[in-house]
Amino acid sequence: MEIIIGILRDYLIVINIFLAAIVIFFERKRPVYTLFWITILLLTSYFGFIMYLFFGMSFKKKNKLKRFYSRKFLKHTKFLITSNYIHLLRWKELIHYLEVVSNSKITFNNEIKIFNTGEDFFKDMTTNLLAAENEIKMEYFIFNDDELGSHFYNILTRKAAEGIKISLIVDGAGTRDLSKRRIKDLKTAGVDIGIFFPSYFPFLKIGNLRANYRDHRKLCIIDQKICYTGGLNIGDEYVGKGKLGSWRDTGLKVEGECVLEFEKEFMVSWNFVKNKLPTNRIDDLDAPKFPIKHEDSLVPIQVVSSGPNYEFRTIRDSILKMIIEAKKYIYIQTPYFIPDDTILDALKIAILSGVDVRVMIPSIPDHLFVYWANQSFYGEIINLGAKIYKYQDGFLHSKGVIVDDEIAAVGTANFDYRSFYQNFEINIMIYGIEVKKFKDRFYRDSNCSILISKDEYKNRGNVQKIKESICRLVAPIL
């Protein structure tokens, strides 16, 4: 037996060295990511290769998935410039970039409503779901089968019985507790459901080598007229009934031309989970006509999706561009503050250039590794003059970046490696007067937060410093 174990151990060492060579010569990842996996593979002979299979392998663009995630490239950008939108000239390069790399067209004829609690958000969503006349499309990372989840599953079942076309996508890892019985009942009722990267194994919910690439989006599209998105998944914790108590999040209800942009993104995911190619170009979708609003009430919005299938990290890059262009302030709300080196350096440059940088994170952790990594990263900017707030009135799950009263990036993406490089995410870029509403809410949340002083951070204990250092090492996969 000892001989067999010794042989297996030797083979595992060889396999790990082989995988380390693959990381160096073929994966072409970011240097910090490459060094992380080389360290793991060479120091953990027995299970390093298992970790790499599930968390390290690239989402290859040259496989069949490229058929579903291909994007056309635009030659130029055209957008409306009027007396009220002169400020868009400052962001024309960003608008152009997002259109070129992800076909994210800017639209103007839109309305937006902001929700700061799950209770209000889901109440409004319920009303419009029950009023749906033609179709409902939903895509969620987490769609639990608890009290809130059952409420919405029952609505979908009811609407399907009325003849409404229902299409539902749930993530195979995030919604791993969805029972076969519930899936069967939904299908029997007429709900068409697709699982994003389902498990290969009947008793292992995340038994898929692509489970590390998560469909982290949250979308509810009703009759091509209304879209609900933001940070709120469907589960009891998102209405304050979980172990973390009160839940502070940002939900968005958008109406108007931008809903078609969400529809396009949903259809790409739908074609993928159903393993079929679109019969028509996604850009040729028919859309309802919205009455043209007065110039003063137009809301410029750009829907921005990203994922490992893209050549460029569109959400990460758009946030980087916002930071670089900031003149007055940068306000960041996120449950996970784990920026990559480039964004961290950009924040430092902004601070040293006189830009008011403020970061708000939770005071209570939902994941301990992430919590201590948060501490490590904000420590690098607090000493330069950044203001760090820890939200006290429950758990902060809101995700947004606000710059200079002119632009806000809000949606499903956290401020971390996973959202920037690994997850399938969707944000909206909001330009113009609506941005002030997000800033005002940031100020209100600041009143429910404590401001961390430089001295407080400097005088933290040695045990805390050790935790921060360890957790920072695994930041690339958090």
CSV table of C-alpha atoms in Angstrom, one decimal, residues 45-423:
chain,number,residue,atom,x,y,z
A,45,SER,CA,1.4,18.3,-4.6
A,46,TYR,CA,-1.6,16.3,-3.6
A,47,PHE,CA,-4.5,18.6,-4.5
A,48,GLY,CA,-3.1,21.5,-6.4
A,49,PHE,CA,-4.0,20.0,-9.7
A,50,ILE,CA,-7.6,19.5,-8.6
A,51,MET,CA,-7.8,23.2,-7.5
A,52,TYR,CA,-6.4,24.2,-10.9
A,53,LEU,CA,-8.9,22.1,-12.8
A,54,PHE,CA,-11.9,23.7,-11.1
A,55,PHE,CA,-10.5,27.3,-10.5
A,56,GLY,CA,-7.6,27.9,-12.8
A,57,MET,CA,-8.4,26.6,-16.3
A,58,SER,CA,-9.1,29.3,-18.9
A,59,PHE,CA,-12.4,29.8,-20.6
A,60,LYS,CA,-11.0,29.1,-24.1
A,61,LYS,CA,-12.4,31.4,-26.8
A,62,LYS,CA,-11.6,28.9,-29.5
A,63,ASN,CA,-14.1,26.3,-28.5
A,64,LYS,CA,-17.7,26.0,-29.4
A,65,LEU,CA,-18.8,28.7,-27.0
A,66,LYS,CA,-17.4,31.3,-29.4
A,67,ARG,CA,-20.4,30.7,-31.6
A,68,PHE,CA,-22.7,31.9,-28.9
A,69,TYR,CA,-20.6,34.8,-27.6
A,70,SER,CA,-19.3,36.4,-30.8
A,71,ARG,CA,-19.7,40.1,-31.1
A,72,LYS,CA,-19.6,42.3,-34.1
A,73,PHE,CA,-17.1,45.3,-34.1
A,74,LEU,CA,-18.4,48.7,-34.9
A,75,LYS,CA,-16.4,51.2,-37.0
A,76,HIS,CA,-17.5,54.3,-35.3
A,77,THR,CA,-19.8,55.8,-32.7
A,78,LYS,CA,-22.8,58.0,-33.2
A,79,PHE,CA,-24.7,59.5,-30.4
A,80,LEU,CA,-26.9,62.5,-29.8
A,81,ILE,CA,-25.3,65.7,-28.7
A,82,THR,CA,-27.6,68.5,-27.5
A,83,SER,CA,-27.3,71.4,-25.2
A,84,ASN,CA,-28.0,69.1,-22.2
A,85,TYR,CA,-25.5,66.4,-23.2
A,86,ILE,CA,-22.4,68.4,-24.0
A,87,HIS,CA,-20.8,66.6,-21.0
A,88,LEU,CA,-21.0,63.3,-23.0
A,89,LEU,CA,-18.1,64.6,-25.1
A,90,ARG,CA,-15.9,64.0,-22.1
A,91,TRP,CA,-16.9,60.3,-22.1
A,92,LYS,CA,-17.0,59.8,-25.9
A,93,GLU,CA,-13.9,57.6,-25.8
A,94,LEU,CA,-15.4,55.3,-23.2
A,95,ILE,CA,-18.7,55.2,-25.1
A,96,HIS,CA,-16.9,54.4,-28.3
A,97,TYR,CA,-14.8,51.7,-26.6
A,98,LEU,CA,-17.8,49.9,-25.1
A,99,GLU,CA,-19.6,49.9,-28.5
A,100,VAL,CA,-16.5,48.6,-30.3
A,101,VAL,CA,-15.6,45.8,-27.9
A,102,SER,CA,-19.1,44.6,-26.8
A,103,ASN,CA,-21.6,46.2,-29.1
A,104,SER,CA,-23.0,48.2,-26.2
A,105,LYS,CA,-25.0,50.9,-27.9
A,106,ILE,CA,-25.8,54.0,-26.0
A,107,THR,CA,-29.6,54.8,-25.8
A,108,PHE,CA,-31.3,57.9,-24.6
A,109,ASN,CA,-35.1,57.3,-24.5
A,110,ASN,CA,-35.1,55.7,-21.1
A,111,GLU,CA,-36.4,55.9,-17.5
A,112,ILE,CA,-34.8,54.5,-14.4
A,113,LYS,CA,-36.0,53.9,-10.9
A,114,ILE,CA,-33.7,53.1,-8.1
A,115,PHE,CA,-34.5,50.7,-5.2
A,116,ASN,CA,-32.4,50.5,-2.0
A,117,THR,CA,-34.1,47.6,-0.3
A,118,GLY,CA,-35.1,44.2,-1.5
A,119,GLU,CA,-38.6,44.6,-0.1
A,120,ASP,CA,-39.5,47.5,-2.3
A,121,PHE,CA,-37.7,46.1,-5.3
A,122,PHE,CA,-39.4,42.7,-5.2
A,123,LYS,CA,-42.8,44.2,-4.5
A,124,ASP,CA,-42.5,46.3,-7.6
A,125,MET,CA,-41.2,43.3,-9.6
A,126,THR,CA,-44.1,41.2,-8.4
A,127,THR,CA,-46.7,43.8,-9.6
A,128,ASN,CA,-45.2,43.9,-13.1
A,129,LEU,CA,-44.7,40.1,-13.4
A,130,LEU,CA,-48.4,39.6,-12.6
A,131,ALA,CA,-49.3,42.1,-15.3
A,132,ALA,CA,-47.1,40.5,-18.0
A,133,GLU,CA,-49.0,40.1,-21.2
A,134,ASN,CA,-46.6,38.3,-23.6
A,135,GLU,CA,-43.3,37.0,-22.2
A,136,ILE,CA,-41.0,37.0,-19.2
A,137,LYS,CA,-37.3,36.4,-19.3
A,138,MET,CA,-35.3,35.9,-16.1
A,139,GLU,CA,-31.5,35.2,-15.6
A,140,TYR,CA,-30.2,34.8,-12.0
A,141,PHE,CA,-27.1,33.7,-10.3
A,142,ILE,CA,-29.1,32.7,-7.2
A,143,PHE,CA,-32.8,31.8,-7.3
A,144,ASN,CA,-33.4,30.0,-4.1
A,145,ASP,CA,-36.3,27.7,-3.3
A,146,ASP,CA,-37.1,29.4,0.0
A,147,GLU,CA,-40.0,31.7,0.9
A,148,LEU,CA,-39.1,34.5,-1.5
A,149,GLY,CA,-38.0,32.1,-4.2
A,150,SER,CA,-41.1,30.0,-3.9
A,151,HIS,CA,-43.1,33.2,-4.3
A,152,PHE,CA,-41.6,33.9,-7.7
A,153,TYR,CA,-41.6,30.3,-8.8
A,154,ASN,CA,-45.3,30.2,-8.2
A,155,ILE,CA,-45.8,33.5,-10.1
A,156,LEU,CA,-43.9,32.0,-13.1
A,157,THR,CA,-46.0,28.8,-12.9
A,158,ARG,CA,-49.2,30.9,-12.8
A,159,LYS,CA,-48.2,33.1,-15.7
A,160,ALA,CA,-47.1,30.1,-17.8
A,161,ALA,CA,-50.6,28.6,-17.2
A,162,GLU,CA,-52.0,31.8,-18.6
A,163,GLY,CA,-50.1,31.3,-21.8
A,164,ILE,CA,-47.3,33.7,-21.1
A,165,LYS,CA,-43.9,32.6,-22.6
A,166,ILE,CA,-41.5,32.1,-19.7
A,167,SER,CA,-37.7,31.7,-20.2
A,168,LEU,CA,-35.6,31.2,-17.1
A,169,ILE,CA,-31.8,30.8,-16.7
A,170,VAL,CA,-30.2,29.9,-13.3
A,171,ASP,CA,-26.5,29.4,-12.6
A,172,GLY,CA,-25.5,25.8,-11.9
A,173,ALA,CA,-23.2,26.8,-9.0
A,174,GLY,CA,-25.2,29.8,-7.5
A,175,THR,CA,-28.6,28.0,-7.6
A,176,ARG,CA,-27.2,24.6,-6.7
A,177,ASP,CA,-29.9,23.9,-4.2
A,178,LEU,CA,-32.7,24.0,-6.7
A,179,SER,CA,-34.4,20.6,-6.4
A,180,LYS,CA,-35.1,18.2,-9.3
A,181,ARG,CA,-38.7,18.3,-8.1
A,182,ARG,CA,-39.0,22.0,-8.5
A,183,ILE,CA,-37.4,21.9,-11.9
A,184,LYS,CA,-39.8,19.2,-13.0
A,185,ASP,CA,-42.8,21.2,-11.7
A,186,LEU,CA,-41.6,24.3,-13.6
A,187,LYS,CA,-41.2,22.4,-16.8
A,188,THR,CA,-44.5,20.7,-16.4
A,189,ALA,CA,-46.2,24.1,-16.0
A,190,GLY,CA,-44.6,25.3,-19.2
A,191,VAL,CA,-41.6,27.2,-17.9
A,192,ASP,CA,-38.6,26.8,-20.2
A,193,ILE,CA,-35.6,26.6,-17.9
A,194,GLY,CA,-31.9,26.5,-18.7
A,195,ILE,CA,-29.0,25.7,-16.3
A,196,PHE,CA,-25.8,27.6,-16.8
A,197,PHE,CA,-22.9,25.2,-16.5
A,198,PRO,CA,-24.8,22.4,-14.7
A,199,SER,CA,-23.1,19.7,-12.7
A,200,TYR,CA,-21.8,16.7,-14.6
A,201,PHE,CA,-22.5,14.5,-11.5
A,202,PRO,CA,-25.9,13.7,-9.9
A,203,PHE,CA,-24.7,14.2,-6.3
A,204,LEU,CA,-22.2,17.0,-6.7
A,205,LYS,CA,-23.8,20.3,-7.3
A,206,ILE,CA,-20.7,22.1,-8.5
A,207,GLY,CA,-19.3,19.1,-10.4
A,208,ASN,CA,-18.3,21.1,-13.5
A,209,LEU,CA,-14.8,22.2,-14.5
A,210,ARG,CA,-16.4,25.5,-15.6
A,211,ALA,CA,-18.2,26.1,-12.3
A,212,ASN,CA,-15.6,28.8,-11.5
A,213,TYR,CA,-17.0,30.8,-14.4
A,214,ARG,CA,-20.4,31.9,-13.0
A,215,ASP,CA,-23.4,33.5,-14.5
A,216,HIS,CA,-23.5,36.3,-11.9
A,217,ARG,CA,-26.1,38.3,-13.8
A,218,LYS,CA,-29.5,39.3,-12.4
A,219,LEU,CA,-32.1,40.1,-15.0
A,220,CYS,CA,-35.9,40.1,-15.2
A,221,ILE,CA,-37.3,41.3,-18.5
A,222,ILE,CA,-41.0,41.7,-18.9
A,223,ASP,CA,-42.7,42.2,-22.4
A,224,GLN,CA,-39.5,43.8,-23.7
A,225,LYS,CA,-40.6,47.0,-21.9
A,226,ILE,CA,-39.3,46.7,-18.4
A,227,CYS,CA,-36.0,45.2,-17.0
A,228,TYR,CA,-35.1,44.7,-13.4
A,229,THR,CA,-31.4,44.3,-12.6
A,230,GLY,CA,-28.8,45.3,-10.0
A,231,GLY,CA,-27.3,43.4,-7.1
A,232,LEU,CA,-30.3,41.6,-5.8
A,233,ASN,CA,-30.6,37.8,-6.3
A,234,ILE,CA,-33.8,36.0,-5.4
A,235,GLY,CA,-33.6,34.6,-1.9
A,236,ASP,CA,-34.7,35.3,1.7
A,237,GLU,CA,-31.4,36.9,2.7
A,238,TYR,CA,-31.9,39.7,0.1
A,239,VAL,CA,-35.0,40.9,2.0
A,240,GLY,CA,-33.2,40.7,5.4
A,241,LYS,CA,-34.2,37.2,6.5
A,242,GLY,CA,-30.8,35.6,6.4
A,243,LYS,CA,-28.1,35.2,8.9
A,244,LEU,CA,-26.6,38.6,8.1
A,245,GLY,CA,-29.8,40.4,9.0
A,246,SER,CA,-30.7,43.7,7.3
A,247,TRP,CA,-29.6,43.9,3.7
A,248,ARG,CA,-28.6,47.1,1.9
A,249,ASP,CA,-28.5,46.7,-1.9
A,250,THR,CA,-29.2,48.6,-5.1
A,251,GLY,CA,-31.9,47.4,-7.5
A,252,LEU,CA,-32.7,49.1,-10.8
A,253,LYS,CA,-35.9,49.2,-12.8
A,254,VAL,CA,-35.3,50.5,-16.3
A,255,GLU,CA,-37.8,51.2,-19.1
A,256,GLY,CA,-37.2,52.4,-22.6
A,257,GLU,CA,-34.9,51.6,-25.5
A,258,CYS,CA,-32.1,50.1,-23.3
A,259,VAL,CA,-34.4,47.2,-22.4
A,260,LEU,CA,-33.7,45.8,-25.9
A,261,GLU,CA,-30.0,45.8,-25.1
A,262,PHE,CA,-30.7,43.7,-22.0
A,263,GLU,CA,-32.9,41.5,-24.3
A,264,LYS,CA,-29.9,40.9,-26.6
A,265,GLU,CA,-27.7,39.9,-23.8
A,266,PHE,CA,-30.3,37.5,-22.4
A,267,MET,CA,-30.7,35.9,-25.8
A,268,VAL,CA,-27.0,35.2,-26.1
A,269,SER,CA,-27.1,33.4,-22.8
A,270,TRP,CA,-30.3,31.6,-23.7
A,271,ASN,CA,-28.8,30.3,-27.0
A,272,PHE,CA,-25.8,29.0,-25.0
A,273,VAL,CA,-27.6,27.1,-22.3
A,274,LYS,CA,-30.0,25.6,-24.9
A,275,ASN,CA,-27.0,24.7,-27.1
A,276,LYS,CA,-28.4,26.3,-30.2
A,277,LEU,CA,-27.3,29.0,-32.6
A,278,PRO,CA,-29.5,32.0,-33.2
A,279,THR,CA,-31.5,31.7,-36.4
A,280,ASN,CA,-31.4,35.5,-36.7
A,281,ARG,CA,-28.9,38.2,-35.8
A,282,ILE,CA,-29.5,39.3,-32.2
A,283,ASP,CA,-29.3,42.9,-33.4
A,284,ASP,CA,-32.4,42.3,-35.5
A,285,LEU,CA,-34.7,41.9,-32.6
A,286,ASP,CA,-38.1,43.6,-32.9
A,287,ALA,CA,-38.7,46.1,-30.2
A,288,PRO,CA,-41.7,48.0,-29.0
A,289,LYS,CA,-41.7,51.7,-29.9
A,290,PHE,CA,-41.5,54.0,-27.0
A,291,PRO,CA,-42.8,57.6,-27.1
A,292,ILE,CA,-40.1,60.1,-27.5
A,293,LYS,CA,-39.6,62.1,-24.3
A,294,HIS,CA,-38.7,65.7,-23.9
A,295,GLU,CA,-35.0,66.3,-24.1
A,296,ASP,CA,-34.8,67.2,-20.4
A,297,SER,CA,-36.2,63.8,-19.4
A,298,LEU,CA,-33.9,61.6,-21.5
A,299,VAL,CA,-31.6,59.3,-19.6
A,300,PRO,CA,-28.4,58.2,-21.5
A,301,ILE,CA,-27.7,54.5,-20.6
A,302,GLN,CA,-25.2,52.0,-22.0
A,303,VAL,CA,-25.7,48.3,-21.1
A,304,VAL,CA,-22.3,46.7,-20.6
A,305,SER,CA,-21.8,43.0,-20.3
A,306,SER,CA,-18.5,41.1,-19.7
A,307,GLY,CA,-17.2,37.7,-19.1
A,308,PRO,CA,-14.3,35.3,-19.8
A,309,ASN,CA,-15.6,35.0,-23.4
A,310,TYR,CA,-14.6,38.6,-24.3
A,311,GLU,CA,-11.3,39.6,-25.7
A,312,PHE,CA,-11.3,42.6,-23.3
A,313,ARG,CA,-12.6,42.9,-19.8
A,314,THR,CA,-15.2,45.5,-20.6
A,315,ILE,CA,-16.6,46.2,-17.1
A,316,ARG,CA,-13.2,46.3,-15.5
A,317,ASP,CA,-11.9,48.5,-18.3
A,318,SER,CA,-14.8,50.9,-18.1
A,319,ILE,CA,-14.3,51.4,-14.4
A,320,LEU,CA,-10.6,51.9,-15.0
A,321,LYS,CA,-11.4,54.6,-17.6
A,322,MET,CA,-13.8,56.3,-15.1
A,323,ILE,CA,-11.0,56.4,-12.4
A,324,ILE,CA,-8.5,57.8,-14.9
A,325,GLU,CA,-10.9,60.5,-16.1
A,326,ALA,CA,-12.1,61.6,-12.6
A,327,LYS,CA,-11.5,65.2,-11.7
A,328,LYS,CA,-13.5,65.8,-8.5
A,329,TYR,CA,-14.5,62.5,-6.8
A,330,ILE,CA,-14.7,58.7,-7.1
A,331,TYR,CA,-17.2,57.0,-4.8
A,332,ILE,CA,-17.2,53.2,-4.7
A,333,GLN,CA,-19.7,50.9,-2.9
A,334,THR,CA,-18.9,47.2,-2.9
A,335,PRO,CA,-19.1,44.2,-0.7
A,336,TYR,CA,-15.7,43.0,-2.0
A,337,PHE,CA,-12.9,45.6,-2.5
A,338,ILE,CA,-10.3,43.5,-4.2
A,339,PRO,CA,-8.9,45.6,-7.2
A,340,ASP,CA,-6.3,44.3,-9.5
A,341,ASP,CA,-2.9,46.1,-9.6
A,342,THR,CA,-3.7,48.4,-12.4
A,343,ILE,CA,-6.9,49.7,-10.9
A,344,LEU,CA,-5.3,50.0,-7.5
A,345,ASP,CA,-2.5,52.1,-9.0
A,346,ALA,CA,-5.1,54.2,-10.8
A,347,LEU,CA,-6.8,54.9,-7.5
A,348,LYS,CA,-3.5,55.9,-5.9
A,349,ILE,CA,-2.7,58.3,-8.7
A,350,ALA,CA,-6.2,59.8,-8.4
A,351,ILE,CA,-5.8,60.3,-4.7
A,352,LEU,CA,-2.4,61.9,-5.1
A,353,SER,CA,-3.8,64.1,-7.8
A,354,GLY,CA,-6.4,65.6,-5.4
A,355,VAL,CA,-9.4,63.5,-6.3
A,356,ASP,CA,-11.7,62.7,-3.4
A,357,VAL,CA,-11.7,58.9,-3.3
A,358,ARG,CA,-14.2,57.2,-0.9
A,359,VAL,CA,-14.8,53.5,-0.6
A,360,MET,CA,-17.7,51.9,1.3
A,361,ILE,CA,-17.6,48.2,2.3
A,362,PRO,CA,-19.5,46.1,4.8
A,363,SER,CA,-18.6,46.0,8.5
A,364,ILE,CA,-19.7,42.4,8.8
A,365,PRO,CA,-18.4,39.6,6.5
A,366,ASP,CA,-20.3,37.1,4.4
A,367,HIS,CA,-17.0,35.4,3.4
A,368,LEU,CA,-14.1,35.7,5.9
A,369,PHE,CA,-11.4,35.4,3.3
A,370,VAL,CA,-12.9,38.3,1.3
A,371,TYR,CA,-13.4,40.4,4.4
A,372,TRP,CA,-9.7,40.2,5.4
A,373,ALA,CA,-8.6,40.7,1.8
A,374,ASN,CA,-10.7,43.9,1.8
A,375,GLN,CA,-8.7,45.2,4.8
A,376,SER,CA,-5.4,44.5,3.1
A,377,PHE,CA,-6.4,46.4,-0.1
A,378,TYR,CA,-8.0,49.4,1.4
A,379,GLY,CA,-4.9,49.7,3.7
A,380,GLU,CA,-2.9,50.7,0.6
A,381,ILE,CA,-5.0,53.7,-0.2
A,382,ILE,CA,-6.1,54.9,3.3
A,383,ASN,CA,-2.6,56.0,4.0
A,384,LEU,CA,-2.7,58.2,0.9
A,385,GLY,CA,-5.8,60.0,1.9
A,386,ALA,CA,-8.7,57.8,0.7
A,387,LYS,CA,-11.8,57.7,3.0
A,388,ILE,CA,-12.8,54.2,4.0
A,389,TYR,CA,-16.4,53.7,5.3
A,390,LYS,CA,-17.7,50.5,6.9
A,391,TYR,CA,-21.4,50.2,6.6
A,392,GLN,CA,-23.1,49.5,10.0
A,393,ASP,CA,-26.8,49.1,9.3
A,394,GLY,CA,-26.7,45.5,8.2
A,395,PHE,CA,-24.8,43.9,5.2
A,396,LEU,CA,-23.8,46.1,2.3
A,397,HIS,CA,-24.2,44.3,-1.0
A,398,SER,CA,-24.6,47.4,-3.2
A,399,LYS,CA,-22.3,47.6,-6.2
A,400,GLY,CA,-21.5,50.9,-7.9
A,401,VAL,CA,-18.9,53.5,-8.9
A,402,ILE,CA,-19.8,57.1,-9.2
A,403,VAL,CA,-17.6,59.9,-10.7
A,404,ASP,CA,-18.0,63.7,-10.8
A,405,ASP,CA,-21.8,63.8,-10.9
A,406,GLU,CA,-21.5,62.7,-14.6
A,407,ILE,CA,-21.3,58.9,-14.8
A,408,ALA,CA,-22.2,55.9,-12.7
A,409,ALA,CA,-21.5,52.2,-13.2
A,410,VAL,CA,-24.1,50.1,-11.4
A,411,GLY,CA,-25.2,46.5,-11.7
A,412,THR,CA,-24.1,43.0,-10.9
A,413,ALA,CA,-20.3,43.4,-10.9
A,414,ASN,CA,-18.4,43.6,-7.6
A,415,PHE,CA,-15.1,45.5,-7.4
A,416,ASP,CA,-13.0,42.3,-7.4
A,417,TYR,CA,-11.0,39.9,-9.5
A,418,ARG,CA,-13.9,37.5,-9.9
A,419,SER,CA,-16.3,40.0,-11.4
A,420,PHE,CA,-13.5,41.7,-13.5
A,421,TYR,CA,-12.1,38.5,-15.0
A,422,GLN,CA,-14.1,35.4,-14.3
A,423,ASN,CA,-17.8,36.0,-13.9
